[in-house]
Amino acid sequence: MSKYTTGEIADLCGVSVRTVQYYDKRGILVPSELSEGGRRIYSENDLKRMKIICFLRELDLPINSISEILSEENNGEIIRLLLEKQEKLLAAEIAERQEKLRSLEALSRYAGKTKDFSVKSIGDIACSMNNKNKRKKTLGIVLTVGIIMDIIEIATIVLWIMKGIWLPFALGMCVVIPLGAWATLYYLRRVAYVCPQCHETFIPSKKAAFFAPHTPNTRKLRCTCCGYKGYCLEIAAPDEKEK
């Protein structure tokens, strides 16, 4: 069986000699034997124990807690639970960092498309990302209503064509048209726009917003604050304006 000096076990575990000596002093890593000259000699089992101690220290466990865990008969089960906990913490940390990475990528794309990119521009895109879920919810409701409208239209048209019965279509339109008007107003009341010129948030008239050309995230409008006319970033309306 291999034997190790204090320096060797320190190198294998990536710690200092003083750390190994400190663990000996605290009684959590006592060497298996001493040489004739009084030097500490560690066994293969001591090396394994040292690696466990280093792992537990990386989890920020205090020395006293490590000593208690290693003295338990079922310390293997305790360490397994700690491993599971550490795995979950790392997974959460990775997810958080991935979210930050997506935010940075979105900001980089925005910077690449904007000629006059500035600190205020960063504020615009940050505002858009922060209320993305709120806007997504509004879009989801409008999309659901749109699907219901499509089902009514298609079903009644098919019935008219196949059976020659036009009354269900007429009645269906009495439902579809009000639903469409409601969905449009519902959406326009719950979105606002950020002007790329003055970086102010504004809500245009319903007529202007309805007829304006648009993309999935922007709409061509005239800013009510500075008069700029062009594509403005669409965001969820502030709560106090959702009326």
mmCIF file of C-alpha atoms in Angstrom:
data_model
loop_
_atom_site.group_PDB
_atom_site.id
_atom_site.type_symbol
_atom_site.label_atom_id
_atom_site.label_comp_id
_atom_site.label_asym_id
_atom_site.label_seq_id
_atom_site.Cartn_x
_atom_site.Cartn_y
_atom_site.Cartn_z
ATOM 1 C CA MET A 1 0.000 0.000 0.000
ATOM 2 C CA SER A 2 1.297 3.460 -0.915
ATOM 3 C CA LYS A 3 2.521 5.794 1.774
ATOM 4 C CA TYR A 4 2.783 9.564 1.610
ATOM 5 C CA THR A 5 4.615 12.306 3.416
ATOM 6 C CA THR A 6 2.913 15.526 4.453
ATOM 7 C CA GLY A 7 4.265 17.299 1.389
ATOM 8 C CA GLU A 8 3.152 14.557 -0.982
ATOM 9 C CA ILE A 9 -0.395 14.380 0.341
ATOM 10 C CA ALA A 10 -0.585 18.196 0.215
ATOM 11 C CA ASP A 11 0.465 18.177 -3.477
ATOM 12 C CA LEU A 12 -2.005 15.424 -4.374
ATOM 13 C CA CYS A 13 -4.889 17.320 -2.766
ATOM 14 C CA GLY A 14 -3.884 20.798 -3.924
ATOM 15 C CA VAL A 15 -3.444 22.285 -0.466
ATOM 16 C CA SER A 16 -0.540 23.622 1.545
ATOM 17 C CA VAL A 17 1.578 21.614 3.979
ATOM 18 C CA ARG A 18 0.360 23.870 6.765
ATOM 19 C CA THR A 19 -3.239 22.923 5.914
ATOM 20 C CA VAL A 20 -2.437 19.206 6.288
ATOM 21 C CA GLN A 21 -0.698 19.897 9.596
ATOM 22 C CA TYR A 22 -3.679 21.958 10.762
ATOM 23 C CA TYR A 23 -6.088 19.097 10.015
ATOM 24 C CA ASP A 24 -3.851 16.791 12.035
ATOM 25 C CA LYS A 25 -3.886 19.279 14.898
ATOM 26 C CA ARG A 26 -7.709 19.426 14.762
ATOM 27 C CA GLY A 27 -7.874 15.624 14.805
ATOM 28 C CA ILE A 28 -9.687 15.106 11.499
ATOM 29 C CA LEU A 29 -6.678 13.769 9.560
ATOM 30 C CA VAL A 30 -4.371 11.937 11.924
ATOM 31 C CA PRO A 31 -1.463 10.186 10.107
ATOM 32 C CA SER A 32 -1.492 6.404 10.184
ATOM 33 C CA GLU A 33 2.066 6.301 11.475
ATOM 34 C CA LEU A 34 5.131 8.333 12.307
ATOM 35 C CA SER A 35 8.618 7.717 10.963
ATOM 36 C CA GLU A 36 11.581 7.116 13.256
ATOM 37 C CA GLY A 37 12.392 10.780 12.887
ATOM 38 C CA GLY A 38 8.870 11.773 13.913
ATOM 39 C CA ARG A 39 7.660 12.642 10.400
ATOM 40 C CA ARG A 40 3.993 12.090 9.546
ATOM 41 C CA ILE A 41 3.301 9.168 7.223
ATOM 42 C CA TYR A 42 -0.094 8.900 5.530
ATOM 43 C CA SER A 43 -1.707 5.805 4.015
ATOM 44 C CA GLU A 44 -3.925 5.386 0.945
ATOM 45 C CA ASN A 45 -6.994 5.570 3.217
ATOM 46 C CA ASP A 46 -5.648 8.793 4.720
ATOM 47 C CA LEU A 47 -5.389 10.238 1.199
ATOM 48 C CA LYS A 48 -9.012 9.330 0.479
ATOM 49 C CA ARG A 49 -10.060 10.909 3.762
ATOM 50 C CA MET A 50 -8.107 14.053 2.905
ATOM 51 C CA LYS A 51 -9.890 14.321 -0.446
ATOM 52 C CA ILE A 52 -13.249 14.041 1.314
ATOM 53 C CA ILE A 53 -12.197 16.776 3.749
ATOM 54 C CA CYS A 54 -11.162 19.040 0.859
ATOM 55 C CA PHE A 55 -14.495 18.447 -0.871
ATOM 56 C CA LEU A 56 -16.438 19.278 2.288
ATOM 57 C CA ARG A 57 -14.368 22.427 2.785
ATOM 58 C CA GLU A 58 -15.256 23.477 -0.785
ATOM 59 C CA LEU A 59 -18.885 23.278 0.330
ATOM 60 C CA ASP A 60 -17.977 25.847 3.005
ATOM 61 C CA LEU A 61 -18.559 23.411 5.847
ATOM 62 C CA PRO A 62 -16.727 24.399 9.044
ATOM 63 C CA ILE A 63 -14.051 22.117 10.483
ATOM 64 C CA ASN A 64 -16.258 21.148 13.445
ATOM 65 C CA SER A 65 -19.043 19.993 11.114
ATOM 66 C CA ILE A 66 -16.593 18.006 8.999
ATOM 67 C CA SER A 67 -15.270 16.315 12.124
ATOM 68 C CA GLU A 68 -18.810 15.372 13.165
ATOM 69 C CA ILE A 69 -19.699 14.024 9.700
ATOM 70 C CA LEU A 70 -16.551 11.889 9.465
ATOM 71 C CA SER A 71 -17.161 10.475 12.932
ATOM 72 C CA GLU A 72 -20.646 9.261 11.978
ATOM 73 C CA GLU A 73 -21.063 5.609 11.071
ATOM 74 C CA ASN A 74 -23.232 6.428 8.056
ATOM 75 C CA ASN A 75 -21.054 9.284 6.827
ATOM 76 C CA GLY A 76 -21.236 7.867 3.289
ATOM 77 C CA GLU A 77 -24.985 8.575 3.153
ATOM 78 C CA ILE A 78 -24.493 12.063 4.576
ATOM 79 C CA ILE A 79 -21.850 12.839 1.957
ATOM 80 C CA ARG A 80 -24.150 11.479 -0.779
ATOM 81 C CA LEU A 81 -26.877 13.884 0.337
ATOM 82 C CA LEU A 82 -24.366 16.728 0.324
ATOM 83 C CA LEU A 83 -23.366 15.778 -3.214
ATOM 84 C CA GLU A 84 -27.004 15.888 -4.317
ATOM 85 C CA LYS A 85 -27.451 19.286 -2.696
ATOM 86 C CA GLN A 86 -24.289 20.607 -4.321
ATOM 87 C CA GLU A 87 -25.471 19.282 -7.689
ATOM 88 C CA LYS A 88 -28.759 21.196 -7.362
ATOM 89 C CA LEU A 89 -26.967 24.377 -6.325
ATOM 90 C CA LEU A 90 -24.609 24.137 -9.284
ATOM 91 C CA ALA A 91 -27.517 23.466 -11.669
ATOM 92 C CA ALA A 92 -29.295 26.578 -10.362
ATOM 93 C CA GLU A 93 -26.109 28.606 -10.740
ATOM 94 C CA ILE A 94 -25.643 27.359 -14.307
ATOM 95 C CA ALA A 95 -29.260 28.260 -15.146
ATOM 96 C CA GLU A 96 -28.748 31.753 -13.713
ATOM 97 C CA ARG A 97 -25.551 32.242 -15.708
ATOM 98 C CA GLN A 98 -27.235 30.985 -18.881
ATOM 99 C CA GLU A 99 -29.997 33.550 -18.369
ATOM 100 C CA LYS A 100 -27.363 36.266 -17.983
ATOM 101 C CA LEU A 101 -25.654 34.988 -21.136
ATOM 102 C CA ARG A 102 -28.926 35.213 -23.077
ATOM 103 C CA SER A 103 -29.371 38.778 -21.830
ATOM 104 C CA LEU A 104 -25.851 39.682 -22.963
ATOM 105 C CA GLU A 105 -26.437 38.060 -26.362
ATOM 106 C CA ALA A 106 -29.691 40.014 -26.775
ATOM 107 C CA LEU A 107 -27.901 43.216 -25.826
ATOM 108 C CA SER A 108 -25.111 42.472 -28.326
ATOM 109 C CA ARG A 109 -27.636 41.870 -31.109
ATOM 110 C CA TYR A 110 -29.405 45.114 -30.218
ATOM 111 C CA ALA A 111 -26.085 46.983 -30.242
ATOM 112 C CA GLY A 112 -25.268 45.578 -33.670
ATOM 113 C CA LYS A 113 -28.534 46.835 -35.134
ATOM 114 C CA THR A 114 -28.459 50.288 -33.523
ATOM 115 C CA LYS A 115 -26.211 52.987 -34.958
ATOM 116 C CA ASP A 116 -26.473 55.351 -31.988
ATOM 117 C CA PHE A 117 -26.019 52.748 -29.267
ATOM 118 C CA SER A 118 -25.673 54.367 -25.831
ATOM 119 C CA VAL A 119 -26.279 53.910 -22.130
ATOM 120 C CA LYS A 120 -29.886 54.961 -22.722
ATOM 121 C CA SER A 121 -30.176 52.285 -25.387
ATOM 122 C CA ILE A 122 -29.070 49.694 -22.849
ATOM 123 C CA GLY A 123 -31.873 50.922 -20.612
ATOM 124 C CA ASP A 124 -34.372 50.419 -23.439
ATOM 125 C CA ILE A 125 -33.418 46.819 -24.107
ATOM 126 C CA ALA A 126 -33.204 46.061 -20.376
ATOM 127 C CA CYS A 127 -36.738 47.392 -19.955
ATOM 128 C CA SER A 128 -37.907 45.182 -22.812
ATOM 129 C CA MET A 129 -36.283 42.064 -21.331
ATOM 130 C CA ASN A 130 -37.578 42.757 -17.819
ATOM 131 C CA ASN A 131 -41.238 42.863 -18.861
ATOM 132 C CA LYS A 132 -40.969 40.175 -21.534
ATOM 133 C CA ASN A 133 -43.057 37.701 -19.534
ATOM 134 C CA LYS A 134 -45.761 40.295 -18.949
ATOM 135 C CA ARG A 135 -45.997 41.049 -22.662
ATOM 136 C CA LYS A 136 -45.838 37.335 -23.467
ATOM 137 C CA LYS A 137 -48.894 36.746 -21.284
ATOM 138 C CA THR A 138 -50.837 39.433 -23.155
ATOM 139 C CA LEU A 139 -49.814 37.923 -26.502
ATOM 140 C CA GLY A 140 -50.892 34.485 -25.274
ATOM 141 C CA ILE A 141 -54.392 35.711 -24.400
ATOM 142 C CA VAL A 142 -54.787 37.464 -27.750
ATOM 143 C CA LEU A 143 -53.507 34.393 -29.595
ATOM 144 C CA THR A 144 -55.988 32.160 -27.763
ATOM 145 C CA VAL A 145 -58.859 34.446 -28.737
ATOM 146 C CA GLY A 146 -57.583 34.433 -32.330
ATOM 147 C CA ILE A 147 -57.595 30.632 -32.421
ATOM 148 C CA ILE A 148 -61.185 30.563 -31.149
ATOM 149 C CA MET A 149 -62.167 33.048 -33.870
ATOM 150 C CA ASP A 150 -60.477 30.907 -36.545
ATOM 151 C CA ILE A 151 -62.265 27.769 -35.358
ATOM 152 C CA ILE A 152 -65.653 29.502 -35.506
ATOM 153 C CA GLU A 153 -64.965 30.931 -38.963
ATOM 154 C CA ILE A 154 -63.622 27.707 -40.480
ATOM 155 C CA ALA A 155 -66.337 25.504 -38.976
ATOM 156 C CA THR A 156 -69.202 27.720 -40.129
ATOM 157 C CA ILE A 157 -67.719 28.210 -43.621
ATOM 158 C CA VAL A 158 -67.259 24.435 -44.028
ATOM 159 C CA LEU A 159 -70.864 23.932 -42.884
ATOM 160 C CA TRP A 160 -72.056 26.534 -45.394
ATOM 161 C CA ILE A 161 -70.106 24.952 -48.262
ATOM 162 C CA MET A 162 -70.870 21.322 -47.427
ATOM 163 C CA LYS A 163 -74.477 21.643 -46.272
ATOM 164 C CA GLY A 164 -75.546 24.934 -47.787
ATOM 165 C CA ILE A 165 -76.489 26.264 -44.349
ATOM 166 C CA TRP A 166 -75.386 29.889 -44.085
ATOM 167 C CA LEU A 167 -77.126 30.906 -40.834
ATOM 168 C CA PRO A 168 -74.379 29.478 -38.526
ATOM 169 C CA PHE A 169 -71.817 31.556 -40.451
ATOM 170 C CA ALA A 170 -73.847 34.720 -39.998
ATOM 171 C CA LEU A 171 -74.296 34.006 -36.294
ATOM 172 C CA GLY A 172 -70.613 33.114 -36.021
ATOM 173 C CA MET A 173 -69.628 36.470 -37.484
ATOM 174 C CA CYS A 174 -71.750 38.125 -34.800
ATOM 175 C CA VAL A 175 -69.386 36.497 -32.318
ATOM 176 C CA VAL A 176 -66.104 36.777 -34.250
ATOM 177 C CA ILE A 177 -66.310 40.499 -35.009
ATOM 178 C CA PRO A 178 -66.865 41.599 -31.378
ATOM 179 C CA LEU A 179 -64.175 39.136 -30.243
ATOM 180 C CA GLY A 180 -61.721 40.581 -32.752
ATOM 181 C CA ALA A 181 -62.487 44.133 -31.650
ATOM 182 C CA TRP A 182 -62.110 43.159 -27.984
ATOM 183 C CA ALA A 183 -58.791 41.360 -28.607
ATOM 184 C CA THR A 184 -57.405 44.340 -30.504
ATOM 185 C CA LEU A 185 -58.370 46.829 -27.789
ATOM 186 C CA TYR A 186 -57.175 44.459 -25.055
ATOM 187 C CA TYR A 187 -53.758 44.243 -26.703
ATOM 188 C CA LEU A 188 -53.368 47.939 -27.471
ATOM 189 C CA ARG A 189 -54.301 48.880 -23.896
ATOM 190 C CA ARG A 190 -51.570 46.654 -22.516
ATOM 191 C CA VAL A 191 -48.581 47.706 -24.596
ATOM 192 C CA ALA A 192 -46.466 50.832 -24.650
ATOM 193 C CA TYR A 193 -43.507 51.936 -26.755
ATOM 194 C CA VAL A 194 -39.991 53.203 -26.125
ATOM 195 C CA CYS A 195 -38.766 55.942 -28.437
ATOM 196 C CA PRO A 196 -35.207 55.293 -29.737
ATOM 197 C CA GLN A 197 -34.669 59.050 -30.007
ATOM 198 C CA CYS A 198 -35.601 60.405 -26.551
ATOM 199 C CA HIS A 199 -35.850 56.997 -24.818
ATOM 200 C CA GLU A 200 -39.152 57.927 -23.195
ATOM 201 C CA THR A 201 -42.012 55.449 -22.821
ATOM 202 C CA PHE A 202 -45.259 56.557 -24.468
ATOM 203 C CA ILE A 203 -48.689 55.184 -25.370
ATOM 204 C CA PRO A 204 -49.962 56.224 -28.834
ATOM 205 C CA SER A 205 -53.584 56.589 -29.815
ATOM 206 C CA LYS A 206 -55.391 53.344 -30.552
ATOM 207 C CA LYS A 207 -55.972 54.450 -34.156
ATOM 208 C CA ALA A 208 -52.295 55.244 -34.756
ATOM 209 C CA ALA A 209 -51.148 51.950 -33.248
ATOM 210 C CA PHE A 210 -53.746 49.895 -35.137
ATOM 211 C CA PHE A 211 -52.817 51.179 -38.610
ATOM 212 C CA ALA A 212 -49.040 51.460 -38.040
ATOM 213 C CA PRO A 213 -46.627 49.048 -39.799
ATOM 214 C CA HIS A 214 -45.011 46.728 -37.303
ATOM 215 C CA THR A 215 -42.612 43.865 -36.668
ATOM 216 C CA PRO A 216 -42.903 41.286 -33.832
ATOM 217 C CA ASN A 217 -41.158 43.685 -31.414
ATOM 218 C CA THR A 218 -41.517 47.171 -32.883
ATOM 219 C CA ARG A 219 -44.138 49.467 -34.397
ATOM 220 C CA LYS A 220 -43.683 52.519 -36.618
ATOM 221 C CA LEU A 221 -45.130 55.419 -34.630
ATOM 222 C CA ARG A 222 -44.712 59.091 -33.853
ATOM 223 C CA CYS A 223 -43.355 59.626 -30.347
ATOM 224 C CA THR A 224 -45.760 61.741 -28.305
ATOM 225 C CA CYS A 225 -42.815 63.102 -26.290
ATOM 226 C CA CYS A 226 -40.311 64.340 -28.881
ATOM 227 C CA GLY A 227 -42.111 63.946 -32.219
ATOM 228 C CA TYR A 228 -39.722 61.330 -33.626
ATOM 229 C CA LYS A 229 -41.364 59.092 -36.246
ATOM 230 C CA GLY A 230 -40.008 55.611 -36.785
ATOM 231 C CA TYR A 231 -39.947 52.117 -35.381
ATOM 232 C CA CYS A 232 -40.276 52.113 -31.600
ATOM 233 C CA LEU A 233 -39.647 49.222 -29.222
ATOM 234 C CA GLU A 234 -42.835 47.561 -27.967
ATOM 235 C CA ILE A 235 -43.013 46.726 -24.246
ATOM 236 C CA ALA A 236 -45.705 45.886 -21.709
ATOM 237 C CA ALA A 237 -47.488 49.005 -20.505
ATOM 238 C CA PRO A 238 -46.719 50.210 -16.977
ATOM 239 C CA ASP A 239 -49.321 49.055 -14.463
ATOM 240 C CA GLU A 240 -50.776 52.494 -13.868
ATOM 241 C CA LYS A 241 -51.557 52.786 -17.596
ATOM 242 C CA GLU A 242 -53.267 49.434 -17.973
ATOM 243 C CA LYS A 243 -56.739 50.906 -17.821
#
